[in-house]
Every structure is written in structure tokens, then in C-alpha cells.
GROMACS .gro file of N, CA, C and O in nm:
model
  296
    1UNK      N    1   1.546   1.212   2.502
    1UNK     CA    2   1.496   1.090   2.511
    1UNK      C    3   1.461   1.030   2.355
    1UNK      O    4   1.417   1.109   2.285
    2UNK      N    5   1.507   0.912   2.330
    2UNK     CA    6   1.491   0.854   2.204
    2UNK      C    7   1.371   0.753   2.191
    2UNK      O    8   1.342   0.696   2.296
    3UNK      N    9   1.308   0.748   2.088
    3UNK     CA   10   1.201   0.648   2.060
    3UNK      C   11   1.256   0.509   2.045
    3UNK      O   12   1.362   0.494   1.981
    4UNK      N   13   1.182   0.422   2.083
    4UNK     CA   14   1.226   0.276   2.073
    4UNK      C   15   1.176   0.236   1.932
    4UNK      O   16   1.072   0.272   1.895
    5UNK      N   17   1.255   0.155   1.856
    5UNK     CA   18   1.222   0.113   1.729
    5UNK      C   19   1.124  -0.003   1.742
    5UNK      O   20   1.138  -0.082   1.827
    6UNK      N   21   1.019   0.003   1.652
    6UNK     CA   22   0.926  -0.101   1.644
    6UNK      C   23   0.943  -0.191   1.515
    6UNK      O   24   0.978  -0.128   1.410
    7UNK      N   25   0.933  -0.315   1.524
    7UNK     CA   26   0.931  -0.408   1.398
    7UNK      C   27   0.785  -0.424   1.380
    7UNK      O   28   0.715  -0.463   1.463
    8UNK      N   29   0.741  -0.390   1.246
    8UNK     CA   30   0.611  -0.414   1.217
    8UNK      C   31   0.610  -0.522   1.095
    8UNK      O   32   0.685  -0.497   0.992
    9UNK      N   33   0.515  -0.609   1.120
    9UNK     CA   34   0.506  -0.718   1.004
    9UNK      C   35   0.429  -0.665   0.880
    9UNK      O   36   0.303  -0.640   0.900
   10UNK      N   37   0.483  -0.659   0.780
   10UNK     CA   38   0.426  -0.612   0.658
   10UNK      C   39   0.416  -0.734   0.550
   10UNK      O   40   0.529  -0.797   0.526
   11UNK      N   41   0.314  -0.757   0.501
   11UNK     CA   42   0.309  -0.866   0.389
   11UNK      C   43   0.233  -0.826   0.260
   11UNK      O   44   0.148  -0.730   0.268
   12UNK      N   45   0.277  -0.869   0.153
   12UNK     CA   46   0.219  -0.833   0.031
   12UNK      C   47   0.158  -0.966  -0.037
   12UNK      O   48   0.221  -1.070  -0.051
   13UNK      N   49   0.021  -0.954  -0.090
   13UNK     CA   50  -0.027  -1.065  -0.154
   13UNK      C   51  -0.065  -1.025  -0.300
   13UNK      O   52  -0.120  -0.930  -0.314
   14UNK      N   53  -0.011  -1.104  -0.394
   14UNK     CA   54  -0.039  -1.079  -0.528
   14UNK      C   55  -0.168  -1.148  -0.567
   14UNK      O   56  -0.177  -1.263  -0.552
   15UNK      N   57  -0.258  -1.074  -0.624
   15UNK     CA   58  -0.384  -1.134  -0.674
   15UNK      C   59  -0.413  -1.080  -0.815
   15UNK      O   60  -0.347  -1.002  -0.856
   16UNK      N   61  -0.514  -1.120  -0.876
   16UNK     CA   62  -0.569  -1.067  -1.016
   16UNK      C   63  -0.703  -1.034  -0.998
   16UNK      O   64  -0.799  -1.097  -0.957
   17UNK      N   65  -0.732  -0.922  -1.055
   17UNK     CA   66  -0.879  -0.854  -1.064
   17UNK      C   67  -0.908  -0.804  -1.197
   17UNK      O   68  -0.824  -0.717  -1.257
   18UNK      N   69  -1.000  -0.852  -1.264
   18UNK     CA   70  -1.040  -0.812  -1.403
   18UNK      C   71  -0.918  -0.824  -1.498
   18UNK      O   72  -0.888  -0.738  -1.576
   19UNK      N   73  -0.843  -0.936  -1.483
   19UNK     CA   74  -0.730  -0.963  -1.568
   19UNK      C   75  -0.611  -0.879  -1.534
   19UNK      O   76  -0.514  -0.886  -1.615
   20UNK      N   77  -0.600  -0.783  -1.444
   20UNK     CA   78  -0.491  -0.695  -1.408
   20UNK      C   79  -0.430  -0.741  -1.272
   20UNK      O   80  -0.505  -0.781  -1.184
   21UNK      N   81  -0.300  -0.744  -1.262
   21UNK     CA   82  -0.235  -0.782  -1.134
   21UNK      C   83  -0.256  -0.675  -1.033
   21UNK      O   84  -0.256  -0.556  -1.055
   22UNK      N   85  -0.285  -0.717  -0.899
   22UNK     CA   86  -0.302  -0.633  -0.791
   22UNK      C   87  -0.213  -0.674  -0.667
   22UNK      O   88  -0.220  -0.780  -0.645
   23UNK      N   89  -0.149  -0.580  -0.614
   23UNK     CA   90  -0.080  -0.614  -0.487
   23UNK      C   91  -0.154  -0.565  -0.367
   23UNK      O   92  -0.176  -0.438  -0.368
   24UNK      N   93  -0.192  -0.649  -0.283
   24UNK     CA   94  -0.256  -0.623  -0.162
   24UNK      C   95  -0.153  -0.602  -0.051
   24UNK      O   96  -0.082  -0.692  -0.032
   25UNK      N   97  -0.154  -0.499   0.039
   25UNK     CA   98  -0.057  -0.479   0.127
   25UNK      C   99  -0.127  -0.482   0.274
   25UNK      O  100  -0.236  -0.418   0.290
   26UNK      N  101  -0.069  -0.563   0.363
   26UNK     CA  102  -0.117  -0.596   0.485
   26UNK      C  103  -0.026  -0.565   0.589
   26UNK      O  104   0.095  -0.577   0.574
   27UNK      N  105  -0.071  -0.502   0.698
   27UNK     CA  106   0.016  -0.494   0.834
   27UNK      C  107  -0.062  -0.583   0.925
   27UNK      O  108  -0.176  -0.558   0.950
   28UNK      N  109   0.013  -0.688   0.980
   28UNK     CA  110  -0.045  -0.795   1.048
   28UNK      C  111  -0.150  -0.864   0.950
   28UNK      O  112  -0.115  -0.910   0.853
   29UNK      N  113  -0.281  -0.868   0.995
   29UNK     CA  114  -0.383  -0.922   0.911
   29UNK      C  115  -0.479  -0.818   0.858
   29UNK      O  116  -0.585  -0.858   0.808
   30UNK      N  117  -0.441  -0.691   0.862
   30UNK     CA  118  -0.522  -0.570   0.829
   30UNK      C  119  -0.487  -0.531   0.689
   30UNK      O  120  -0.372  -0.484   0.665
   31UNK      N  121  -0.574  -0.515   0.589
   31UNK     CA  122  -0.545  -0.474   0.457
   31UNK      C  123  -0.539  -0.317   0.473
   31UNK      O  124  -0.642  -0.254   0.506
   32UNK      N  125  -0.424  -0.255   0.431
   32UNK     CA  126  -0.410  -0.104   0.438
   32UNK      C  127  -0.412  -0.044   0.296
   32UNK      O  128  -0.439   0.082   0.288
   33UNK      N  129  -0.380  -0.119   0.200
   33UNK     CA  130  -0.378  -0.065   0.068
   33UNK      C  131  -0.353  -0.157  -0.050
   33UNK      O  132  -0.332  -0.270  -0.026
   34UNK      N  133  -0.360  -0.105  -0.157
   34UNK     CA  134  -0.342  -0.188  -0.275
   34UNK      C  135  -0.254  -0.115  -0.390
   34UNK      O  136  -0.257   0.016  -0.391
   35UNK      N  137  -0.175  -0.183  -0.462
   35UNK     CA  138  -0.103  -0.119  -0.580
   35UNK      C  139  -0.176  -0.191  -0.704
   35UNK      O  140  -0.164  -0.318  -0.724
   36UNK      N  141  -0.252  -0.103  -0.775
   36UNK     CA  142  -0.324  -0.164  -0.897
   36UNK      C  143  -0.256  -0.124  -1.028
   36UNK      O  144  -0.197  -0.013  -1.039
   37UNK      N  145  -0.240  -0.225  -1.106
   37UNK     CA  146  -0.185  -0.201  -1.244
   37UNK      C  147  -0.292  -0.197  -1.349
   37UNK      O  148  -0.381  -0.289  -1.357
   38UNK      N  149  -0.293  -0.100  -1.439
   38UNK     CA  150  -0.404  -0.085  -1.535
   38UNK      C  151  -0.317  -0.019  -1.656
   38UNK      O  152  -0.275   0.084  -1.656
   39UNK      N  153  -0.323  -0.098  -1.770
   39UNK     CA  154  -0.257  -0.057  -1.894
   39UNK      C  155  -0.111   0.005  -1.874
   39UNK      O  156  -0.075   0.112  -1.921
   40UNK      N  157  -0.041  -0.078  -1.799
   40UNK     CA  158   0.098  -0.050  -1.776
   40UNK      C  159   0.123   0.093  -1.707
   40UNK      O  160   0.224   0.141  -1.698
   41UNK      N  161   0.023   0.121  -1.617
   41UNK     CA  162   0.031   0.239  -1.525
   41UNK      C  163   0.002   0.175  -1.394
   41UNK      O  164  -0.076   0.087  -1.380
   42UNK      N  165   0.044   0.255  -1.288
   42UNK     CA  166   0.031   0.201  -1.147
   42UNK      C  167  -0.045   0.305  -1.064
   42UNK      O  168  -0.023   0.437  -1.086
   43UNK      N  169  -0.127   0.253  -0.973
   43UNK     CA  170  -0.204   0.346  -0.883
   43UNK      C  171  -0.190   0.278  -0.737
   43UNK      O  172  -0.228   0.158  -0.736
   44UNK      N  173  -0.150   0.364  -0.647
   44UNK     CA  174  -0.149   0.329  -0.512
   44UNK      C  175  -0.286   0.353  -0.451
   44UNK      O  176  -0.320   0.477  -0.454
   45UNK      N  177  -0.367   0.273  -0.379
   45UNK     CA  178  -0.481   0.305  -0.322
   45UNK      C  179  -0.477   0.267  -0.164
   45UNK      O  180  -0.438   0.175  -0.126
   46UNK      N  181  -0.495   0.387  -0.082
   46UNK     CA  182  -0.498   0.363   0.056
   46UNK      C  183  -0.636   0.328   0.090
   46UNK      O  184  -0.734   0.395   0.088
   47UNK      N  185  -0.659   0.198   0.157
   47UNK     CA  186  -0.786   0.146   0.174
   47UNK      C  187  -0.876   0.230   0.278
   47UNK      O  188  -0.991   0.248   0.246
   48UNK      N  189  -0.833   0.263   0.387
   48UNK     CA  190  -0.913   0.329   0.475
   48UNK      C  191  -0.985   0.454   0.430
   48UNK      O  192  -1.097   0.480   0.464
   49UNK      N  193  -0.910   0.530   0.352
   49UNK     CA  194  -0.966   0.661   0.307
   49UNK      C  195  -1.001   0.663   0.170
   49UNK      O  196  -1.049   0.757   0.107
   50UNK      N  197  -0.969   0.562   0.089
   50UNK     CA  198  -0.992   0.546  -0.056
   50UNK      C  199  -0.899   0.659  -0.135
   50UNK      O  200  -0.934   0.679  -0.241
   51UNK      N  201  -0.799   0.703  -0.077
   51UNK     CA  202  -0.707   0.797  -0.148
   51UNK      C  203  -0.632   0.730  -0.264
   51UNK      O  204  -0.589   0.604  -0.220
   52UNK      N  205  -0.612   0.783  -0.366
   52UNK     CA  206  -0.544   0.723  -0.476
   52UNK      C  207  -0.421   0.811  -0.516
   52UNK      O  208  -0.435   0.936  -0.518
   53UNK      N  209  -0.315   0.740  -0.552
   53UNK     CA  210  -0.181   0.813  -0.594
   53UNK      C  211  -0.142   0.756  -0.716
   53UNK      O  212  -0.141   0.630  -0.721
   54UNK      N  213  -0.100   0.822  -0.807
   54UNK     CA  214  -0.035   0.778  -0.936
   54UNK      C  215   0.104   0.757  -0.909
   54UNK      O  216   0.189   0.855  -0.857
   55UNK      N  217   0.166   0.646  -0.934
   55UNK     CA  218   0.295   0.605  -0.908
   55UNK      C  219   0.362   0.545  -1.034
   55UNK      O  220   0.296   0.509  -1.123
   56UNK      N  221   0.499   0.549  -1.035
   56UNK     CA  222   0.566   0.501  -1.165
   56UNK      C  223   0.608   0.347  -1.155
   56UNK      O  224   0.621   0.286  -1.270
   57UNK      N  225   0.599   0.284  -1.045
   57UNK     CA  226   0.621   0.140  -1.036
   57UNK      C  227   0.542   0.077  -0.908
   57UNK      O  228   0.501   0.146  -0.819
   58UNK      N  229   0.560  -0.057  -0.910
   58UNK     CA  230   0.489  -0.125  -0.797
   58UNK      C  231   0.559  -0.096  -0.667
   58UNK      O  232   0.507  -0.081  -0.557
   59UNK      N  233   0.696  -0.085  -0.678
   59UNK     CA  234   0.778  -0.061  -0.564
   59UNK      C  235   0.740   0.082  -0.501
   59UNK      O  236   0.729   0.097  -0.371
   60UNK      N  237   0.722   0.170  -0.592
   60UNK     CA  238   0.700   0.315  -0.544
   60UNK      C  239   0.551   0.316  -0.482
   60UNK      O  240   0.519   0.378  -0.388
   61UNK      N  241   0.467   0.236  -0.542
   61UNK     CA  242   0.328   0.211  -0.482
   61UNK      C  243   0.327   0.161  -0.350
   61UNK      O  244   0.253   0.222  -0.258
   62UNK      N  245   0.417   0.061  -0.320
   62UNK     CA  246   0.419   0.000  -0.194
   62UNK      C  247   0.479   0.103  -0.092
   62UNK      O  248   0.419   0.107   0.017
   63UNK      N  249   0.578   0.169  -0.125
   63UNK     CA  250   0.637   0.271  -0.040
   63UNK      C  251   0.536   0.389  -0.018
   63UNK      O  252   0.521   0.429   0.098
   64UNK      N  253   0.457   0.429  -0.105
   64UNK     CA  254   0.359   0.534  -0.085
   64UNK      C  255   0.248   0.485  -0.001
   64UNK      O  256   0.215   0.566   0.095
   65UNK      N  257   0.198   0.370   0.000
   65UNK     CA  258   0.099   0.314   0.078
   65UNK      C  259   0.137   0.316   0.221
   65UNK      O  260   0.081   0.355   0.313
   66UNK      N  261   0.254   0.261   0.239
   66UNK     CA  262   0.327   0.249   0.380
   66UNK      C  263   0.346   0.389   0.433
   66UNK      O  264   0.306   0.413   0.552
   67UNK      N  265   0.392   0.481   0.365
   67UNK     CA  266   0.419   0.620   0.402
   67UNK      C  267   0.294   0.684   0.455
   67UNK      O  268   0.278   0.747   0.557
   68UNK      N  269   0.192   0.675   0.362
   68UNK     CA  270   0.062   0.739   0.391
   68UNK      C  271  -0.001   0.688   0.517
   68UNK      O  272  -0.067   0.762   0.593
   69UNK      N  273  -0.002   0.561   0.516
   69UNK     CA  274  -0.065   0.486   0.635
   69UNK      C  275   0.002   0.526   0.755
   69UNK      O  276  -0.056   0.568   0.860
   70UNK      N  277   0.143   0.530   0.754
   70UNK     CA  278   0.207   0.563   0.882
   70UNK      C  279   0.176   0.721   0.912
   70UNK      O  280   0.163   0.755   1.036
   71UNK      N  281   0.183   0.804   0.810
   71UNK     CA  282   0.165   0.951   0.832
   71UNK      C  283   0.017   0.973   0.899
   71UNK      O  284   0.011   1.046   0.990
   72UNK      N  285  -0.077   0.906   0.856
   72UNK     CA  286  -0.217   0.929   0.900
   72UNK      C  287  -0.264   0.838   1.016
   72UNK      O  288  -0.361   0.856   1.069
   73UNK      N  289  -0.187   0.718   1.034
   73UNK     CA  290  -0.219   0.626   1.126
   73UNK      C  291  -0.377   0.582   1.146
   73UNK      O  292  -0.442   0.605   1.235
   74UNK      N  293  -0.415   0.530   1.028
   74UNK     CA  294  -0.550   0.474   1.037
   74UNK      C  295  -0.577   0.376   1.125
   74UNK      O  296  -0.510   0.276   1.136
   0.00000   0.00000   0.00000
């Protein structure tokens, strides 16, 4: 038996906090994580658990947030 594929709506909103760019990641209208830039370093933050991950780029941060959210299904 195979699982049916689901399409999930993911959106990214760019904001600025304390003079630094922040990408907020939403599934539907629920904020699940952020990719924060500070001194040319990137940090992915999973909102429900406040887990933080050091990443090399904004793209890697986005992937990390989505993977961790899917893994733990908050």
C-alpha cells in the first residue's frame, strides 16, 4: 500500500528585526519557524520548541525548519 502525496502550502515572509533580515516560515497561516541572519551567519529556529540550528545559508535554514517540523509534527 502506498501513501497518497499531500500538497502543503508553505509561505515565506521577509521582515526586519533589530536591523537584521529575518525569514518567517508559515504552513498555511501557522508560523513554524524563522531563519535569522546575524553578522553574516544564519540560524534556523523552530518556533514550537525554540530549537536552534546553525546553518550555512538561508536556503539551508528553510530546509532545516521544514525537515524538523515534518519530523516532529508539532
